[in-house]
Coordinates of C-alpha atoms in Angstrom, one line a residue:
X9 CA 75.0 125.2 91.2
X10 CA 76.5 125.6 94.6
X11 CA 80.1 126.6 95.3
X12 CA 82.1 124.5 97.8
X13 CA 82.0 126.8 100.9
X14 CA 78.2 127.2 100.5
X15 CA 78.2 123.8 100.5
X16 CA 79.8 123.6 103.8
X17 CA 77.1 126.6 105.1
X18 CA 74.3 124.3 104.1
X19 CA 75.4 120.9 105.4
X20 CA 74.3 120.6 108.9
X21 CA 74.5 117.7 111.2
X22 CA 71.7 115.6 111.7
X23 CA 70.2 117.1 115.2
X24 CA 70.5 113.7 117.7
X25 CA 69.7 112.9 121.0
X26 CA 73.2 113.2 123.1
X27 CA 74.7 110.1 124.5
X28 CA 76.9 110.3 127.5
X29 CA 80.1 107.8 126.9
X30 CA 83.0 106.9 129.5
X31 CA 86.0 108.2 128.2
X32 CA 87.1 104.5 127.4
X33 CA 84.7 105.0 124.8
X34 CA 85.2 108.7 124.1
X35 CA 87.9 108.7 121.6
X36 CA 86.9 109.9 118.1
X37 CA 83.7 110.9 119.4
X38 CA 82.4 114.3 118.9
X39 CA 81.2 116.5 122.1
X40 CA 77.7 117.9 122.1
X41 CA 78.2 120.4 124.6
X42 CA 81.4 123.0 126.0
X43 CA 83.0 121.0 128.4
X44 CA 83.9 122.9 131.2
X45 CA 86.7 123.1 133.6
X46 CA 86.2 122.2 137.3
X47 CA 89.6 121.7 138.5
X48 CA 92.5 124.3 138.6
X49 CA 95.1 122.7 136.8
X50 CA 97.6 122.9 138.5
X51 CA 95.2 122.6 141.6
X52 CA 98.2 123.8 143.8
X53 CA 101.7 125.4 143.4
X54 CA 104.0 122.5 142.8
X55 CA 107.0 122.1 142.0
X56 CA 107.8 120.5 138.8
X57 CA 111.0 118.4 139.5
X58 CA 113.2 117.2 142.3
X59 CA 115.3 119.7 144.1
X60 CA 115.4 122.0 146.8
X61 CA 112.9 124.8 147.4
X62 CA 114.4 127.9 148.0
X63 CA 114.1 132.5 147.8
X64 CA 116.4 132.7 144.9
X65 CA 117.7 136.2 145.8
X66 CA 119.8 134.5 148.8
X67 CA 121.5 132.3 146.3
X68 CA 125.1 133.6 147.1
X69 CA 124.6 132.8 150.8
X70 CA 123.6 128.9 150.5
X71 CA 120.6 127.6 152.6
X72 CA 120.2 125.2 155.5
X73 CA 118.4 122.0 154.8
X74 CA 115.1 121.9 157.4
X75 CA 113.1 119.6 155.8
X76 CA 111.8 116.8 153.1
X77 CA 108.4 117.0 151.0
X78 CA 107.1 114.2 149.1
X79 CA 104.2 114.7 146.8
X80 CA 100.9 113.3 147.8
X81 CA 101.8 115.0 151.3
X82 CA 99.3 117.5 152.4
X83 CA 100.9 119.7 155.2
X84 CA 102.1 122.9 154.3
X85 CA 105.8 123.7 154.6
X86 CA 107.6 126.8 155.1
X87 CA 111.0 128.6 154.8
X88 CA 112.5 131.3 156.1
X89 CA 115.8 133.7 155.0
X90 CA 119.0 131.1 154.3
X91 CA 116.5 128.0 154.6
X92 CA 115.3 125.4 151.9
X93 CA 113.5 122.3 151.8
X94 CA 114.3 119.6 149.8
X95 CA 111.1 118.4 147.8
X96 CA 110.1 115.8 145.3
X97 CA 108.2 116.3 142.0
X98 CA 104.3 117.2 142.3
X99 CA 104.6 118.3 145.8
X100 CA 103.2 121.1 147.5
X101 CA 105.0 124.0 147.3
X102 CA 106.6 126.0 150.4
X103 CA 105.4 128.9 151.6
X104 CA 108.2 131.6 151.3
X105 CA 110.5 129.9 148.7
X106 CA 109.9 131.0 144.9
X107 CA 112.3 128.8 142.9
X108 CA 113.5 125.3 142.9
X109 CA 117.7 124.5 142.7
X110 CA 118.0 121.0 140.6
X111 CA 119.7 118.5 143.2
X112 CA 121.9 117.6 140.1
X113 CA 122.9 121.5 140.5
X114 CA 123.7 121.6 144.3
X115 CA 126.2 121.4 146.2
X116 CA 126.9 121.0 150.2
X117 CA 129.5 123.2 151.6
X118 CA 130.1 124.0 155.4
X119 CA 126.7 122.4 155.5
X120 CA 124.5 124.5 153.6
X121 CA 123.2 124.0 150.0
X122 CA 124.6 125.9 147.4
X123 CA 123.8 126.4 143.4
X124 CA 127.0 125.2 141.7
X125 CA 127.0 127.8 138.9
X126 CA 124.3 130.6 140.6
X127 CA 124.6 132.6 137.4
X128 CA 122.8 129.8 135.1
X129 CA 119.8 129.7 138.1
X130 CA 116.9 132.3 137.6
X131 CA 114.0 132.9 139.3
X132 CA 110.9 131.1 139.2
X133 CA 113.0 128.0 137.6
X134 CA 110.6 124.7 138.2
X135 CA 107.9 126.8 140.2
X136 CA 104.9 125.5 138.9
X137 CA 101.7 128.1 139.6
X138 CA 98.2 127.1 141.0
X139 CA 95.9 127.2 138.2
X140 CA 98.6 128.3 134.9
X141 CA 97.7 125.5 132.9
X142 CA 93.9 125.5 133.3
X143 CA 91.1 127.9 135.5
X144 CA 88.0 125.8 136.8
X145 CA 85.2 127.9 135.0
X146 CA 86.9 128.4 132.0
X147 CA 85.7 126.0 128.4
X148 CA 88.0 122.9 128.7
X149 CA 87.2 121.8 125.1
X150 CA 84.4 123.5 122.6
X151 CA 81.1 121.6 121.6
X152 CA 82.0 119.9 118.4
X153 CA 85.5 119.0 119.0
X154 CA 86.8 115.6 117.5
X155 CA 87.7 113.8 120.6
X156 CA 91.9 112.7 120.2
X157 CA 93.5 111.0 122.9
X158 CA 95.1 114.4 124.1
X159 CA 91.5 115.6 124.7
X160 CA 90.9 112.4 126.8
X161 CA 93.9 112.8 128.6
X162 CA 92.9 116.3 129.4
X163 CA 89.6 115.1 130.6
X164 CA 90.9 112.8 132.7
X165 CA 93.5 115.6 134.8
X166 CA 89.9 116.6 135.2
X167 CA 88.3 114.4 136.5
X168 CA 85.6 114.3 134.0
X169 CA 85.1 111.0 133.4
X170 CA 81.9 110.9 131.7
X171 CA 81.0 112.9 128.6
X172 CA 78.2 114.0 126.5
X173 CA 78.9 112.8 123.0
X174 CA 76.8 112.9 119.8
X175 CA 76.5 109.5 118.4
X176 CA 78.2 108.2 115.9
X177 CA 75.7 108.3 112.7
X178 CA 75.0 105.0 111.1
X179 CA 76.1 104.7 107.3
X180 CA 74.7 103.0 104.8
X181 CA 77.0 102.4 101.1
X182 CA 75.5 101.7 98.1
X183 CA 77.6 101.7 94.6
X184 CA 75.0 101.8 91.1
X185 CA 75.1 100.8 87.7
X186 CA 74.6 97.7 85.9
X187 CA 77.6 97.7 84.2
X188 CA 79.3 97.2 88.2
X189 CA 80.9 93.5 89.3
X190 CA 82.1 93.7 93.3
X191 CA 85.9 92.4 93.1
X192 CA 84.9 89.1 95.2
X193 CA 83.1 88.3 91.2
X194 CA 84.2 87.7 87.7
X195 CA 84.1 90.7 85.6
X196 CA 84.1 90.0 81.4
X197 CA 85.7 92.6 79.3
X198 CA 83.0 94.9 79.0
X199 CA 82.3 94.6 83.0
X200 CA 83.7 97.0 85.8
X201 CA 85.1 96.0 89.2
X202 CA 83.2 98.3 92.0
X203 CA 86.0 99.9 93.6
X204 CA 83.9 102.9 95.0
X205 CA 82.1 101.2 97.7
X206 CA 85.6 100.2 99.4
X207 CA 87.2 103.0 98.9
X208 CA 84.3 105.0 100.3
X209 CA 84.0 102.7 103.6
X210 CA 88.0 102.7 104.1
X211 CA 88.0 106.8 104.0
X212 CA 85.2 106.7 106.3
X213 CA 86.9 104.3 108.6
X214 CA 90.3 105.6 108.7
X215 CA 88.5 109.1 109.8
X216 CA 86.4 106.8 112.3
X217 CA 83.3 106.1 111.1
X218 CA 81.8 102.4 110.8
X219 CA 79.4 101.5 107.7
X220 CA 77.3 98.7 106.2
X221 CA 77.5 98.1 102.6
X222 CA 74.2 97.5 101.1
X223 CA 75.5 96.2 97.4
X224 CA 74.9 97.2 94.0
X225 CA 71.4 98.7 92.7
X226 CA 70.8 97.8 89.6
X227 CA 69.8 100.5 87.0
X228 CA 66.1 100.3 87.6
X229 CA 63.8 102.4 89.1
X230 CA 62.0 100.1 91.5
X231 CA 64.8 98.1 92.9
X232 CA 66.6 101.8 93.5
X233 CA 63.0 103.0 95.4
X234 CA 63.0 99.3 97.5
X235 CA 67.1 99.7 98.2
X236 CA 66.5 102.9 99.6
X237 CA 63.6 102.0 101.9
X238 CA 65.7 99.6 103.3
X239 CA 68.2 102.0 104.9
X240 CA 65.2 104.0 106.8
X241 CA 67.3 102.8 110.1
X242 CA 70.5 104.8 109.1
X243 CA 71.3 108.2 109.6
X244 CA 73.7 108.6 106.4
X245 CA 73.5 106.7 103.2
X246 CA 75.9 107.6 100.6
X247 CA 75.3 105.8 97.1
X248 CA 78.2 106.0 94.4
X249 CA 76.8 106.7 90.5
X250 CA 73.6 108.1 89.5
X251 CA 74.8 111.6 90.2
X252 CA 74.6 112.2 86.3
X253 CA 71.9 113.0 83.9
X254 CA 71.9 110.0 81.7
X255 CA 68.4 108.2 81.0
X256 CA 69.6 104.9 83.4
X257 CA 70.2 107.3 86.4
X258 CA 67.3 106.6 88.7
X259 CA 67.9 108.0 92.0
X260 CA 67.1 111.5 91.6
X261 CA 63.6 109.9 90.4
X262 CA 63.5 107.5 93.2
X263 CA 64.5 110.0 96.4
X264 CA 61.2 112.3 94.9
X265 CA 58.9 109.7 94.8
X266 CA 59.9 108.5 98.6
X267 CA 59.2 112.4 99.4
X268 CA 63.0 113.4 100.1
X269 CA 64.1 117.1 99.7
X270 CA 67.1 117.9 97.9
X271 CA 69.8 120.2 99.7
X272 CA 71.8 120.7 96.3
X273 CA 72.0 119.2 93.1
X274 CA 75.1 120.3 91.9
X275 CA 78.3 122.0 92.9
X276 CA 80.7 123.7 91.0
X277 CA 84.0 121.7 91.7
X278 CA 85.8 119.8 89.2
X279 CA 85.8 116.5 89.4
X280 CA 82.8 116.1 91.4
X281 CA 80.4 118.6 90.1
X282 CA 77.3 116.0 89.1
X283 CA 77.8 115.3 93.7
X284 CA 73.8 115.9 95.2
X285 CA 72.3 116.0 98.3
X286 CA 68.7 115.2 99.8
X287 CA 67.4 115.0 103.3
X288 CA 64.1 113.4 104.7
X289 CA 63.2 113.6 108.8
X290 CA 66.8 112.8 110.0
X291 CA 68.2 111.0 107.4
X292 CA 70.9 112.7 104.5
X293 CA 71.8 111.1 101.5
X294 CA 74.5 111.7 99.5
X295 CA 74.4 111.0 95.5
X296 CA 78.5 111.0 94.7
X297 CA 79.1 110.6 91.3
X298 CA 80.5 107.0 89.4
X299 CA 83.5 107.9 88.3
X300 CA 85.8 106.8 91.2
X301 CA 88.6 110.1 91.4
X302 CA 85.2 112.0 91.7
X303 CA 83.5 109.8 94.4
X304 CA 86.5 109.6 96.3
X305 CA 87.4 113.4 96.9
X306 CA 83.6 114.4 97.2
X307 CA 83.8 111.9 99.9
X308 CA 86.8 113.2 101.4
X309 CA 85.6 117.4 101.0
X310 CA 81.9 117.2 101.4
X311 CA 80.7 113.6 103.2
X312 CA 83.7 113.7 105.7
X313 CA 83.6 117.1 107.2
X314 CA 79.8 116.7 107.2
X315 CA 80.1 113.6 109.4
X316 CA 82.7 115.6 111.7
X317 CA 80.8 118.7 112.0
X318 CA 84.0 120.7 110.9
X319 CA 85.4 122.0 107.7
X320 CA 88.6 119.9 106.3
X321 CA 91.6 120.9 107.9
X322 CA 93.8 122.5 105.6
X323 CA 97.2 122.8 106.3
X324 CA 99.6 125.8 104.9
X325 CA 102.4 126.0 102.9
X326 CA 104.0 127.3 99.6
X327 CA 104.1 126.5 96.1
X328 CA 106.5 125.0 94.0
X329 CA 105.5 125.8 90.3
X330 CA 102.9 128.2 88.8
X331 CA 99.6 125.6 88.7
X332 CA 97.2 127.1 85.9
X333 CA 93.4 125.7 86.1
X334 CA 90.1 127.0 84.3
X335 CA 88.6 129.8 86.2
X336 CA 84.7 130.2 86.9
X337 CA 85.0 126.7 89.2
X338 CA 87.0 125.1 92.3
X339 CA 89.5 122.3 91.0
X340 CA 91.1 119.7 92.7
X341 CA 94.7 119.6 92.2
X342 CA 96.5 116.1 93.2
X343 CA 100.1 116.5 94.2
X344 CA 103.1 116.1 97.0
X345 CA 104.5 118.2 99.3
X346 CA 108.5 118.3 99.2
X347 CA 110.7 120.5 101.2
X348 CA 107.8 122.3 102.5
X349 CA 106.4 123.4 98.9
X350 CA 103.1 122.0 96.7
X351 CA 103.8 120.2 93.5
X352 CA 101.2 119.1 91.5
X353 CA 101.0 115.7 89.9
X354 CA 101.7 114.9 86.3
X355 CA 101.4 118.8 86.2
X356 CA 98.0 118.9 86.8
X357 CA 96.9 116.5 83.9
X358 CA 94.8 113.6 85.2
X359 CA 91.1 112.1 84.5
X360 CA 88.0 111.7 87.0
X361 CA 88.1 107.5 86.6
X362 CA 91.3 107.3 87.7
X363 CA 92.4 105.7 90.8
X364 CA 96.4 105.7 90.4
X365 CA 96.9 109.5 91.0
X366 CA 95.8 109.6 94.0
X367 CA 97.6 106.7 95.4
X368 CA 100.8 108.7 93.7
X369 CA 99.4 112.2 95.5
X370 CA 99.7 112.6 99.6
X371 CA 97.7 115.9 99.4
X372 CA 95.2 118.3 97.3
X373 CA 94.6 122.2 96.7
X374 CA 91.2 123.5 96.3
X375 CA 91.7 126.6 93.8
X376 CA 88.7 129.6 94.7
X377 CA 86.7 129.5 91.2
X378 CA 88.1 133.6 90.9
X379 CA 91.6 131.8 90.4
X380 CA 93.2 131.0 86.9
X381 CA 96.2 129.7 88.5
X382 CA 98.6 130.1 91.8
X383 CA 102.3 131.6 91.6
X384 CA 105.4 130.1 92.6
X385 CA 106.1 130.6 96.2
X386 CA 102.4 131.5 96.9
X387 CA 100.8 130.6 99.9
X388 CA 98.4 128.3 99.8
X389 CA 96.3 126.1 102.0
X390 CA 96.2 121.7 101.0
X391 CA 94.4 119.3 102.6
X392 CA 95.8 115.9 103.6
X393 CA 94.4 112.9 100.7
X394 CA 93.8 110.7 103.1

């Protein structure tokens, strides 16, 4: 039985041939490569609002207007003692002045500029420096990086317009179990609606992944074998029930006979412990168990951050209450976050088939299997539900 952060150690992205996308098509892509500056950003000393370029320490004797900058001009300016040029946002910066004076906070007198209140004006004010931002040379954004549309801005101050991107894996969803109806159907009294498969492909898509649902398999072991061949194409499949060890749970059986390894067959987190894993050429399947609580967090902890090449992002903060738990295992705890502290839900109490806590929960602790509870006003680390 593997604990959670082997889990993570294990779980490696599929190795794929790098695409290279335009940054149209970048967003919530992830790089294959360091991306590297190749522009100092700024490129030039600028200055970073309208105003008048002047040396600061001649403040008290006012300056002589001898000139206008615009930005997109290239000439260079410059000033000497008691001068200033007036000059507009992004333009170049004048050789000899070290400060910019607001046009807001001037004032003409006996025709020279003058700060109105020199005391509130300090050195350096609006003086933006060649190269503070970013150094050509230096790692722009790391290999793996989730692609947000402040990385593609970034790219774009660059220049970089194309990027090398790992492509985006295709997923296949099957749910199992004979005793499954899809909600479009009529389901008796003794029949289950198959709420996994949705759930599944809306976590997936909210964190930007497309998939293709491939229906229900049927608890048999040669309709399991021919589902599976069918998904040879796709670089994920993830397949809801038939984690367990009950006799109607074919897919272990059926991912051996196709000649698939297994990466884990069990971890030790609760609910979710039954979760398995298996791997043939390029292709990784995922076995999350039935029960829907338990599918959806394993697909929120272990197929998510396998998809994004990262951990989960945990987030920190304080809790609330003492939270007890059974120590020897990792728990999920469901709960809110209010004025900056963790409370669990229904203090703690809650069962695996249920949907309605999390819906009720924005957020969930992981407990370290050494832990037999947390203190109040502990820090802690959560991670966002959804």
């Amino acid at each position: 039985m593997l604990e959670l952060n082997e889990v993570f150690e294990i779980l490696k992205s599929n190795e794929t041939l790098d695409e290279c996308v335009a940054l149209e098509n970048a967003l919530g892509k992830i790089t294959s490569q360091d991306i590297i500056a190749i522009k100092d950003l700024p490129c030039f000393d600028n200055s970073a609002l309208d105003g008048f370029a002047i040396k600061f320490d001649q403040k008290e004797n006012g300056y002589k207007l001898i000139d206008t900058v615009f930005a997109g001009e290239t000439r260079k300016t410059q000033i000497k003692d008691n001068e200033c040029i007036k000059i507009m946002t992004g333009a170049i910066f004048p050789e000899g002045a070290d400060t910019i004076l607001k046009i807001e906070d001037s004032i003409e007198k006996d025709g020279k500029i003058y700060p109105k209140n020199p005391e509130k004006l300090k050195k350096g004010d609006a003086h933006r420096f060649k190269g503070e931002e970013i150094t050509t040379g230096n790692i722009l954004i790391k290999k793996g990086t989730k692609l947000e549309p402040t990385h593609v801005m970034l790219l774009a101050a660059q220049g970089i317009y194309n990027v090398k991107v790992k492509p985006n894996p295709k997923i296949a969803i099957f749910s199992s179990g004979n005793e499954l109806k899809e909600p479009w159907e009529f389901a008796n009294e003794t029949q289950i609606y198959n709420a996994n498969a949705l759930g599944i492909s809306s976590l997936l898509q909210k964190n930007g992944f497309n998939s293709s649902y491939f229906g229900i398999i049927k608890d048999d072991l040669e309709q399991t074998i021919n589902s599976l061949k069918n998904t040879s194409n796709f670089d994920v499949v993830i397949c809801s029930g038939g984690a367990s060890m009950g006799d109607a749970d074919f897919m272990k059986m059926a991912l051996d006979k196709l000649g698939y390894i297994q990466i884990f067959d069990k971890i030790n987190l609760k609910p979710g412990a039954p979760t398995k894993a298996y791997k043939k050429d390029n292709q990784t399947v995922f076995i999350l168990p039935g029960n829907p609580m338990a599918a959806y967090i394993c697909n929120l902890v272990i197929v998510v951050p396998f998809l994004n090449n990262s951990k989960p992002e945990m987030i920190k903060c304080i809790s609330g209450e003492n939270i007890k738990f059974k120590k020897g295992r990792a728990n999920v705890v469901l709960g809110n976050l209010q004025d900056g502290k963790f409370y669990s839900l229904n203090n703690n109490k809650y069962g695996s088939g249920m949907i309605t806590p999390l819906t009720q929960s924005d957020f969930i602790y992981i407990s370290n299997p050494s832990e037999e509870q947390i203190m109040q006003d502990q820090e802690i680390y959560i991670m966002k539900i959804s």
